[in-house]
Short mmCIF file of C-alpha atoms in Angstrom, two decimals:
data_model
loop_
_atom_site.label_atom_id
_atom_site.label_comp_id
_atom_site.label_asym_id
_atom_site.label_seq_id
_atom_site.Cartn_x
_atom_site.Cartn_y
_atom_site.Cartn_z
CA MET A 1 0.37 43.21 -31.26
CA ILE A 2 1.16 40.00 -32.16
CA TRP A 3 -1.12 36.88 -30.72
CA GLU A 4 -0.08 33.83 -31.63
CA ILE A 5 -2.61 31.18 -31.90
CA ASP A 6 -1.45 26.79 -31.07
CA ASP A 7 -4.16 25.68 -33.50
CA ARG A 8 -1.32 22.16 -33.15
CA ALA A 9 -3.78 18.62 -32.40
CA PRO A 10 -2.56 18.41 -28.84
CA VAL A 11 -0.09 15.45 -28.30
CA ILE A 12 -1.78 12.31 -27.17
CA GLU A 13 0.48 9.57 -25.29
CA GLY A 14 0.95 6.53 -25.44
CA LEU A 15 -0.42 6.00 -29.16
CA ASP A 16 0.96 3.70 -31.57
CA ALA A 17 2.04 4.56 -35.54
CA HIS A 18 -1.28 3.67 -36.03
CA GLY A 19 -3.55 5.67 -33.51
CA ARG A 20 -4.55 2.87 -31.38
CA PRO A 21 -3.59 2.80 -27.96
CA ASP A 22 -0.83 0.50 -27.33
CA PRO A 23 -1.26 -1.60 -23.90
CA ALA A 24 2.05 -1.72 -23.27
CA TYR A 25 2.84 1.96 -22.52
CA ALA A 26 -0.21 1.47 -19.97
CA ALA A 27 1.27 -1.19 -18.19
CA SER A 28 4.57 0.63 -18.10
CA LEU A 29 2.13 3.45 -15.91
CA GLY A 30 1.35 1.19 -13.89
CA LEU A 31 -2.29 0.45 -14.88
CA VAL A 32 -3.27 -2.66 -14.06
CA PRO A 33 -7.30 -4.60 -15.83
CA ALA A 34 -9.69 -4.83 -13.77
CA PRO A 35 -11.02 -8.42 -13.48
CA ARG A 36 -13.88 -9.69 -14.90
CA GLY A 37 -15.44 -11.10 -11.93
CA ARG A 38 -15.04 -7.44 -10.28
CA ARG A 39 -16.34 -6.21 -13.03
CA VAL A 40 -19.38 -8.90 -13.34
CA LEU A 41 -20.06 -8.28 -9.04
CA ALA A 42 -19.72 -4.28 -9.52
CA ALA A 43 -22.24 -4.06 -11.67
CA LEU A 44 -24.85 -6.29 -10.02
CA LEU A 45 -24.62 -4.06 -7.25
CA GLU A 46 -25.64 -1.16 -9.05
CA TRP A 47 -28.47 -3.47 -10.44
CA PHE A 48 -29.04 -4.60 -6.85
CA VAL A 49 -29.81 -0.98 -5.67
CA ALA A 50 -31.85 -0.25 -8.42
CA GLY A 51 -34.73 -3.17 -7.96
CA LEU A 52 -34.37 -1.86 -4.40
CA ILE A 53 -35.33 1.54 -6.02
CA MET A 54 -38.29 0.25 -7.81
CA ILE A 55 -39.86 -2.08 -5.28
CA PRO A 56 -42.47 0.63 -4.19
CA ALA A 57 -43.41 0.23 -8.34
CA ILE A 58 -43.03 -3.07 -8.27
CA ILE A 59 -45.39 -3.79 -5.61
CA VAL A 60 -48.06 -1.54 -7.46
CA LEU A 61 -47.98 -2.69 -11.18
CA VAL A 62 -47.44 -6.85 -10.55
CA PRO A 63 -51.33 -6.82 -9.19
CA LEU A 64 -52.53 -4.77 -11.89
CA LEU A 65 -50.42 -6.66 -14.70
CA THR A 66 -51.67 -10.02 -13.55
CA GLN A 67 -55.64 -8.33 -14.39
CA VAL A 68 -54.14 -7.38 -17.68
CA ALA A 69 -52.94 -10.64 -18.14
CA ALA A 70 -56.08 -12.45 -17.14
CA GLY A 71 -58.25 -9.96 -18.98
CA GLY A 72 -60.33 -9.52 -16.00
CA PHE A 73 -58.97 -5.77 -15.84
CA ASP A 74 -61.41 -3.00 -15.48
CA GLY A 75 -61.00 0.17 -15.86
CA GLU A 76 -63.61 2.05 -14.20
CA LYS A 77 -63.76 -0.30 -10.85
CA PHE A 78 -59.52 0.54 -10.82
CA PHE A 79 -60.06 4.47 -11.29
CA ALA A 80 -63.05 3.64 -9.02
CA ARG A 81 -60.24 2.95 -6.21
CA GLY A 82 -60.12 4.34 -3.05
CA ASP A 83 -56.29 3.63 -2.54
CA LEU A 84 -55.70 5.47 -6.20
CA VAL A 85 -53.57 8.31 -5.09
CA TRP A 86 -51.19 6.20 -3.02
CA ILE A 87 -50.75 3.89 -5.79
CA ILE A 88 -49.93 7.09 -8.21
CA VAL A 89 -47.36 8.15 -5.16
CA ALA A 90 -45.98 5.19 -5.36
CA LEU A 91 -45.07 5.24 -8.53
CA ALA A 92 -43.80 8.48 -8.16
CA VAL A 93 -41.62 8.01 -6.20
CA SER A 94 -39.88 4.83 -7.24
CA GLN A 95 -39.69 7.12 -10.75
CA GLY A 96 -38.22 9.88 -9.56
CA LEU A 97 -35.58 7.99 -7.43
CA MET A 98 -34.56 5.77 -10.04
CA THR A 99 -33.99 8.61 -12.18
CA VAL A 100 -32.39 10.73 -9.91
CA TYR A 101 -30.00 7.47 -9.17
CA ILE A 102 -28.83 7.22 -13.17
CA ILE A 103 -28.30 10.86 -12.99
CA VAL A 104 -26.34 10.71 -10.62
CA GLN A 105 -24.99 7.45 -11.77
CA LEU A 106 -23.87 9.35 -15.04
CA VAL A 107 -21.85 12.22 -13.96
CA LEU A 108 -19.86 10.30 -11.38
CA HIS A 109 -18.97 7.51 -14.13
CA GLY A 110 -18.66 10.79 -16.50
CA ARG A 111 -16.22 12.82 -14.57
CA LYS A 112 -14.56 10.91 -12.02
CA GLY A 113 -14.85 7.36 -13.61
CA VAL A 114 -16.57 5.71 -11.23
CA THR A 115 -20.06 4.42 -9.91
CA LEU A 116 -21.66 2.89 -7.36
CA GLY A 117 -20.43 -0.59 -8.12
CA LYS A 118 -17.67 0.60 -9.24
CA GLY A 119 -16.02 2.54 -6.20
CA ILE A 120 -17.09 -0.71 -3.84
CA CYS A 121 -15.14 -2.93 -7.04
CA GLY A 122 -12.38 -0.47 -6.05
CA ILE A 123 -12.23 -0.01 -9.71
CA ARG A 124 -12.12 3.19 -12.38
CA SER A 125 -12.96 4.10 -15.70
CA VAL A 126 -10.72 6.07 -18.02
CA ASN A 127 -10.93 7.20 -21.73
CA VAL A 128 -8.85 4.21 -23.43
CA ARG A 129 -6.77 6.73 -25.58
CA THR A 130 -5.96 9.79 -23.14
CA LEU A 131 -6.36 7.73 -19.77
CA GLU A 132 -7.68 11.00 -18.03
CA ARG A 133 -11.73 10.98 -16.97
CA PRO A 134 -14.21 9.09 -19.90
CA ARG A 135 -16.19 12.31 -20.19
CA PHE A 136 -20.36 12.68 -19.73
CA TRP A 137 -21.60 12.17 -23.54
CA ARG A 138 -19.49 8.41 -25.19
CA GLY A 139 -18.12 7.78 -21.47
CA ALA A 140 -21.21 7.72 -19.70
CA VAL A 141 -24.56 8.00 -21.87
CA VAL A 142 -24.00 6.09 -24.80
CA ARG A 143 -22.42 3.58 -22.65
CA TYR A 144 -25.92 3.36 -20.60
CA LEU A 145 -28.22 3.27 -23.47
CA VAL A 146 -26.26 0.57 -24.94
CA ALA A 147 -26.49 -1.28 -21.86
CA TYR A 148 -30.61 -0.47 -21.28
CA VAL A 149 -30.67 -1.62 -25.11
CA SER A 150 -29.86 -5.12 -24.08
CA LEU A 151 -32.50 -5.83 -22.22
CA VAL A 152 -34.41 -5.75 -25.14
CA ILE A 153 -33.45 -9.56 -25.38
CA PRO A 154 -34.37 -10.69 -21.34
CA LEU A 155 -31.36 -12.20 -19.73
CA ILE A 156 -29.67 -13.80 -23.12
CA GLY A 157 -29.36 -9.50 -23.54
CA PRO A 158 -27.08 -8.66 -20.81
CA LEU A 159 -25.81 -11.62 -20.26
CA LEU A 160 -24.04 -11.51 -24.19
CA VAL A 161 -22.89 -7.53 -23.68
CA VAL A 162 -22.30 -7.51 -20.08
CA VAL A 163 -20.94 -10.37 -18.96
CA LEU A 164 -19.23 -12.53 -22.33
CA SER A 165 -18.04 -9.50 -24.43
CA PRO A 166 -14.93 -8.97 -22.41
CA LEU A 167 -13.75 -12.67 -23.31
CA PHE A 168 -13.94 -11.93 -27.07
CA ASP A 169 -10.74 -8.73 -27.04
CA ILE A 170 -8.32 -9.19 -28.79
CA GLU A 171 -5.75 -7.45 -26.73
CA ARG A 172 -7.06 -9.14 -23.70
CA ARG A 173 -7.47 -5.68 -21.61
CA ASN A 174 -11.14 -7.40 -20.44
CA ARG A 175 -13.07 -4.91 -22.85
CA GLY A 176 -16.77 -5.44 -23.74
CA TRP A 177 -19.24 -4.66 -26.54
CA LEU A 178 -20.22 -1.45 -23.36
CA ASP A 179 -15.99 -0.87 -24.18
CA LEU A 180 -15.95 -0.33 -27.72
CA ALA A 181 -18.72 2.27 -27.59
CA ALA A 182 -18.09 4.09 -25.34
CA ALA A 183 -13.67 3.69 -25.61
CA THR A 184 -13.84 3.38 -22.29
CA TRP A 185 -11.41 1.12 -20.08
CA PHE A 186 -11.63 -0.22 -15.96
CA VAL A 187 -8.61 -0.21 -14.14
CA ASP A 188 -8.36 -2.05 -10.69
CA VAL A 189 -6.95 0.73 -7.88
CA ARG A 190 -5.87 -1.70 -5.77
CA LYS A 191 -3.48 -3.89 -7.74
CA GLY A 192 -2.47 -1.17 -9.71
CA LEU A 193 -1.52 3.31 -10.28
CA ASN A 194 -5.05 4.66 -9.32
CA PRO A 195 -5.35 6.79 -13.09
CA TYR A 196 -6.99 9.95 -10.94
CA ASP A 197 -4.28 10.74 -8.47
CA GLN A 198 -2.61 13.10 -10.65
CA LYS A 199 0.83 13.55 -8.89
CA ARG A 200 1.40 10.24 -9.05
CA MET A 201 0.19 9.84 -12.83
CA ARG A 202 1.97 13.15 -13.79
CA ILE A 203 5.27 10.91 -12.36
CA ALA A 204 4.56 7.64 -13.70
CA ARG A 205 4.17 9.59 -17.18
CA LYS A 206 7.40 12.03 -16.66
CA ARG A 207 9.08 8.37 -16.09
CA VAL A 208 8.68 6.70 -18.91
CA ASN A 209 8.71 9.31 -21.50
CA THR A 210 12.26 10.44 -19.38
CA PRO A 211 14.23 7.19 -19.20
CA GLU A 212 16.24 7.07 -16.42
CA HIS A 213 19.73 7.07 -17.08
CA GLU A 214 23.35 5.99 -14.35
CA GLU A 215 24.48 9.60 -14.70
CA LYS A 216 28.44 9.40 -12.74
CA ALA A 217 29.12 11.50 -10.26
CA PRO A 218 32.05 13.93 -9.65
CA LEU A 219 34.45 11.62 -7.01
CA PRO A 220 35.78 13.57 -4.29
CA SER A 221 39.37 15.10 -4.17
CA LEU A 222 41.93 12.14 -3.61
CA ALA A 223 42.95 14.80 -0.66
CA THR A 224 39.81 13.66 0.99
CA PRO A 225 39.56 9.68 1.52
CA MET A 226 36.18 8.46 1.51
CA ALA A 227 36.62 7.17 4.66
CA ARG A 228 37.69 8.25 8.13
CA ASP A 229 40.35 5.60 8.37
CA ALA A 230 41.53 4.86 5.10
CA VAL A 231 44.98 6.07 4.51
CA ALA A 232 45.08 9.36 2.19
CA GLU A 233 46.74 9.06 -1.57
CA TYR A 234 48.40 12.87 -0.91
CA VAL A 235 49.04 14.77 2.55
CA PRO A 236 50.56 18.26 1.92
CA SER A 237 53.69 18.66 4.08
CA ALA A 238 53.67 20.70 6.49
CA ARG A 239 55.14 24.47 6.49
CA LEU A 240 58.42 25.05 7.21
CA SER A 241 59.49 28.14 9.02
CA GLY A 242 61.44 29.82 6.37
CA GLY A 243 57.90 29.78 4.31
CA VAL A 244 58.76 27.34 1.59
CA ILE A 245 56.25 23.68 1.44
CA GLY A 246 58.07 20.90 0.88
CA ALA A 247 61.36 21.66 1.53
CA HIS A 248 62.90 19.65 4.04
CA ARG A 249 65.88 21.43 6.69
CA SER A 250 67.91 18.83 7.52
CA SER A 251 67.30 18.82 11.95
CA SER A 252 68.59 17.03 14.92
CA PRO A 253 67.03 13.13 15.00
CA ALA A 254 64.80 15.19 18.79
CA ALA A 255 63.77 17.68 16.58
CA GLN A 256 61.83 15.01 14.58
CA THR A 257 60.57 13.14 17.25
CA ASP A 258 58.11 16.13 17.99
CA VAL A 259 54.95 16.09 17.22
CA PRO A 260 53.02 18.27 13.91
CA ALA A 261 50.99 21.61 15.64
CA ALA A 262 47.77 21.62 16.09
CA ASP A 263 47.22 23.40 12.49
CA SER A 264 49.77 21.30 10.26
CA MET A 265 47.80 18.75 8.20
CA VAL A 266 50.41 16.44 8.52
CA SER A 267 48.98 13.41 10.76
CA ALA A 268 50.42 12.58 14.01
CA VAL A 269 48.92 8.89 13.70
CA PRO A 270 52.02 6.70 11.85
CA PRO A 271 49.27 5.18 8.98
CA SER A 272 49.88 1.83 10.72
CA LEU A 273 47.90 2.58 13.26
CA ALA A 274 45.26 5.13 11.61
CA THR A 275 44.91 1.82 8.82
CA GLY A 276 44.79 -0.98 11.77
CA ALA A 277 47.33 -2.75 9.71
CA PRO A 278 50.72 -4.07 11.61
CA GLY A 279 53.24 -1.01 11.51
CA PRO A 280 56.73 -2.04 12.06
CA SER A 281 58.38 -1.98 15.07
CA GLN A 282 61.04 0.14 14.09
CA TYR A 283 58.57 3.65 13.99
CA ALA A 284 59.48 5.00 17.52
CA PRO A 285 61.78 7.48 17.22
CA PRO A 286 65.39 6.12 15.95
CA ALA A 287 67.77 5.61 18.94
CA ALA A 288 70.80 4.24 16.96
CA ALA A 289 71.58 7.19 15.44
CA PRO A 290 73.68 8.54 17.48
CA ALA A 291 76.13 5.57 16.93
CA PRO A 292 77.06 7.22 13.92
CA ALA A 293 78.71 9.59 16.71
CA ALA A 294 80.70 7.88 18.91
CA PRO A 295 83.67 7.47 16.24
CA ALA A 296 84.21 11.09 15.72
CA THR A 297 84.10 11.86 19.82
CA PRO A 298 87.57 9.95 20.90
CA ALA A 299 90.89 12.74 18.67
CA PRO A 300 92.97 11.41 20.73
CA VAL A 301 93.38 7.27 21.24
CA PRO A 302 96.03 5.81 23.46
CA ALA A 303 94.09 9.11 25.72
CA SER A 304 90.17 7.75 25.22
CA VAL A 305 91.06 3.58 26.82
CA SER A 306 88.41 4.74 29.20
CA GLN A 307 86.61 6.20 27.36
CA PRO A 308 83.71 3.50 26.38
CA ALA A 309 82.55 3.85 29.76
CA PRO A 310 79.82 6.08 28.28
CA VAL A 311 79.34 3.74 25.63
CA ALA A 312 79.96 0.75 27.68
CA ALA A 313 76.71 2.45 29.95
CA ALA A 314 74.87 2.74 26.85
CA PRO A 315 71.65 5.27 28.58
CA GLN A 316 70.67 5.47 24.66
CA PRO A 317 69.05 2.18 25.24
CA ALA A 318 66.31 3.28 27.90
CA PRO A 319 65.07 6.09 26.02
CA VAL A 320 64.24 3.70 22.84
CA VAL A 321 61.88 1.52 25.57
CA ALA A 322 60.89 4.58 27.43
CA ALA A 323 59.44 5.73 24.24
CA SER A 324 58.13 3.15 22.47
CA SER A 325 56.44 1.52 25.01
CA PRO A 326 54.37 4.67 26.47
CA ALA A 327 53.71 5.14 22.78
CA ALA A 328 53.01 2.50 20.67
CA PRO A 329 49.72 1.31 22.71
CA GLU A 330 47.77 4.93 23.56
CA LEU A 331 47.27 5.54 20.08
CA PRO A 332 45.94 2.10 18.70
CA ALA A 333 43.64 2.29 22.28
CA SER A 334 42.32 5.53 20.72
CA ASP A 335 42.10 4.83 17.26
CA VAL A 336 41.45 1.08 16.74
CA GLU A 337 38.38 1.32 18.92
CA PRO A 338 36.76 4.14 16.80
CA ALA A 339 38.07 2.14 13.75
CA ALA A 340 36.15 -1.65 14.56
CA ALA A 341 33.20 0.08 16.16
CA GLY A 342 32.95 1.60 12.23
CA VAL A 343 29.40 4.04 12.64
CA ARG A 344 29.14 7.25 11.09
CA ALA A 345 26.46 7.71 11.37
CA VAL A 346 22.52 6.55 11.74
CA LEU A 347 19.98 6.68 9.82
CA VAL A 348 16.19 6.17 10.20
CA LEU A 349 13.77 6.29 7.23
CA ASP A 350 9.99 6.93 7.56
CA ASN A 351 9.40 4.12 7.65
CA GLY A 352 11.39 2.85 10.81
CA ASP A 353 14.44 0.64 9.09
CA ARG A 354 17.72 1.94 11.25
CA ILE A 355 20.36 2.08 9.02
CA GLU A 356 24.03 2.40 9.74
CA VAL A 357 27.18 3.72 7.60
CA ARG A 358 29.90 2.59 8.39
CA GLY A 359 30.91 3.99 4.28
CA THR A 360 28.87 5.32 0.84
CA THR A 361 25.86 4.17 1.33
CA ILE A 362 23.85 4.75 -1.40
CA PHE A 363 19.45 4.33 -1.24
CA GLY A 364 17.35 4.19 -4.41
CA ARG A 365 14.51 1.94 -6.18
CA SER A 366 17.70 -0.49 -7.27
CA PRO A 367 20.67 0.86 -6.34
CA SER A 368 23.89 0.42 -7.68
CA ALA A 369 27.85 2.24 -7.34
CA ALA A 370 29.24 4.65 -10.28
CA ALA A 371 31.90 3.43 -11.50
CA GLY A 372 35.88 3.92 -9.37
CA GLU A 373 33.36 4.41 -6.18
CA GLY A 374 34.49 0.93 -5.14
CA GLU A 375 32.54 -1.54 -1.95
CA ALA A 376 29.23 0.89 -1.13
CA HIS A 377 25.86 -0.35 1.12
CA LEU A 378 22.96 -0.44 -1.50
CA VAL A 379 19.96 0.26 0.18
CA ARG A 380 16.67 -0.59 -1.50
CA VAL A 381 13.63 2.02 -1.30
CA HIS A 382 10.70 0.27 -1.74
CA ASP A 383 8.18 3.16 -3.48
CA ASP A 384 4.85 2.38 -4.54
CA THR A 385 4.87 5.45 -6.58
CA ARG A 386 8.02 5.38 -8.33
CA SER A 387 9.44 8.96 -7.12
CA VAL A 388 12.40 7.41 -5.51
CA SER A 389 14.61 6.79 -8.77
CA LYS A 390 17.27 4.22 -9.85
CA THR A 391 19.73 5.58 -8.22
CA HIS A 392 18.60 8.85 -6.16
CA ILE A 393 21.19 10.09 -3.44
CA ALA A 394 24.76 8.71 -1.23
CA VAL A 395 25.15 9.19 1.97
CA ILE A 396 29.26 9.67 2.33
CA PRO A 397 31.59 9.48 5.10
CA ALA A 398 34.09 11.92 4.99
CA ARG A 399 36.50 13.44 7.94
CA ARG A 400 35.11 16.63 7.95
CA GLY A 401 31.12 15.10 8.82
CA VAL A 402 28.94 13.12 7.00
CA PHE A 403 27.77 14.36 3.33
CA VAL A 404 24.73 13.05 1.17
CA VAL A 405 24.82 13.80 -3.07
CA ASP A 406 21.79 14.00 -5.16
CA ARG A 407 22.99 11.59 -7.63
CA ALA A 408 21.06 12.76 -10.89
CA SER A 409 17.26 11.65 -9.28
CA THR A 410 14.43 12.60 -11.38
CA ASN A 411 12.04 14.26 -8.10
CA GLY A 412 15.18 15.66 -6.75
CA SER A 413 15.96 15.42 -3.30
CA ALA A 414 16.56 18.37 -0.29
CA VAL A 415 17.90 18.63 2.78
CA VAL A 416 15.41 19.96 5.95
CA ARG A 417 16.59 21.57 8.90
CA ASN A 418 14.64 23.49 11.62
CA GLY A 419 11.93 23.67 9.60
CA SER A 420 14.14 25.55 6.65
CA GLU A 421 13.93 23.02 3.52
CA THR A 422 17.34 22.77 0.72
CA ALA A 423 17.02 21.58 -2.54
CA LEU A 424 20.89 19.41 -3.58
CA VAL A 425 21.92 19.99 -6.91
CA ALA A 426 23.42 17.09 -8.77
CA GLY A 427 26.49 15.77 -7.73
CA HIS A 428 27.56 19.21 -5.20
CA PRO A 429 27.62 17.08 -1.83
CA ALA A 430 25.49 18.92 1.34
CA GLU A 431 26.34 18.41 5.30
CA VAL A 432 24.01 16.84 7.22
CA GLN A 433 23.59 17.44 11.30
CA ARG A 434 21.89 15.54 13.99
CA GLY A 435 17.99 16.14 13.81
CA ASP A 436 18.24 17.10 9.57
CA THR A 437 15.41 15.10 7.26
CA VAL A 438 16.92 14.10 3.99
CA ARG A 439 13.82 13.85 1.41
CA PHE A 440 14.32 11.67 -1.53
CA GLY A 441 11.16 11.45 -4.04
CA ASP A 442 7.96 11.11 -1.98
CA ARG A 443 10.31 9.46 0.40
CA THR A 444 12.26 10.79 3.56
CA LEU A 445 15.15 10.11 6.09
CA GLN A 446 16.42 11.35 9.10
CA VAL A 447 19.94 11.33 10.50
CA GLU A 448 19.29 10.26 13.85
CA TRP A 449 22.60 10.59 15.00
CA VAL A 450 26.59 11.90 13.37
#
């Protein structure tokens, strides 16, 4: 058995050609530097808590230190005091609590990038190179050692090291001398991305490393119009009894006015009525066709002088008026009204927004229609996690129903029906029904009506 050991150094993302952290990469992930005001406030809160813990020791030590400074301290009298035990207990309690407080601060800072003050102020600490936790020894211990060393010079040391040093950062990331020593960087989780949210950080890194590109979705067949009432570019002829498709036989005008069979693909509605455009008034079955047959019937001209009676009676125009008057008004009454309404489906986003689908409707952070797709309703979806692609899904109404198509999104889409989730294949339409839930990224929409 051969074991392969990967001895290559791990690749750190976000470094420039010189191995230094690139601020532009962190900004593209959505990380925002913590403001100086909140950083100072977080430090003051932590020092204030430390002062509260040291109150018992301060109460005991201040009188003693005053006596020592005045030269009136007597060791024999001090050890002979009756409250010596309480003095020792107060000092031990304060020292013990302070030790626990410092250890907890160091562990939280090294493993979670947060301390008491930073957690209250919405600040997190990360390693400036890896944008991950700062680690215990360098990220936490070294930082606190430098901070305590600055106390050697009272007031001036902490003021210079903690408060003023971030002003000298040439990268304008608010990194002070403590950050340079510990290789840390403080970010604002209230206005930017939380680096300890592993799911969102993974999505952000993937989005930056694999730039989005507009991929044209496959266009539907010309035999299937995108809009319900659009004119079909191609309509096959009905199958004749002889089994030959498209071979029309000569037949009487009466036979041409028959309504197509139920299984025929030829629409019985005139194209002008289906599209809503004004159609020609001659659409009714041509009643003037029997007119050419009139000259052929009178063979003996002298004997048929009285024959014009049937022609003069003209029973043919009566069927023309009767056929056009009932048929023409009834067909628009059933077809034009739905076209005027035009709503094929009603969708409800997870934030409560209702979307009426009248044609192709595209969802995304910055959606755009593909070439040849014509006019489309673009719905911009707000997503802080950036799990939704710029052009994520398209909802397309057709004659057979309403379909949803994944537009080659980064995080994919799925249809949830009766508790079962089915992932969508990019570019392949899937029919949706009433009550279905469509998941795209971290957002969802529900089909309220179809």
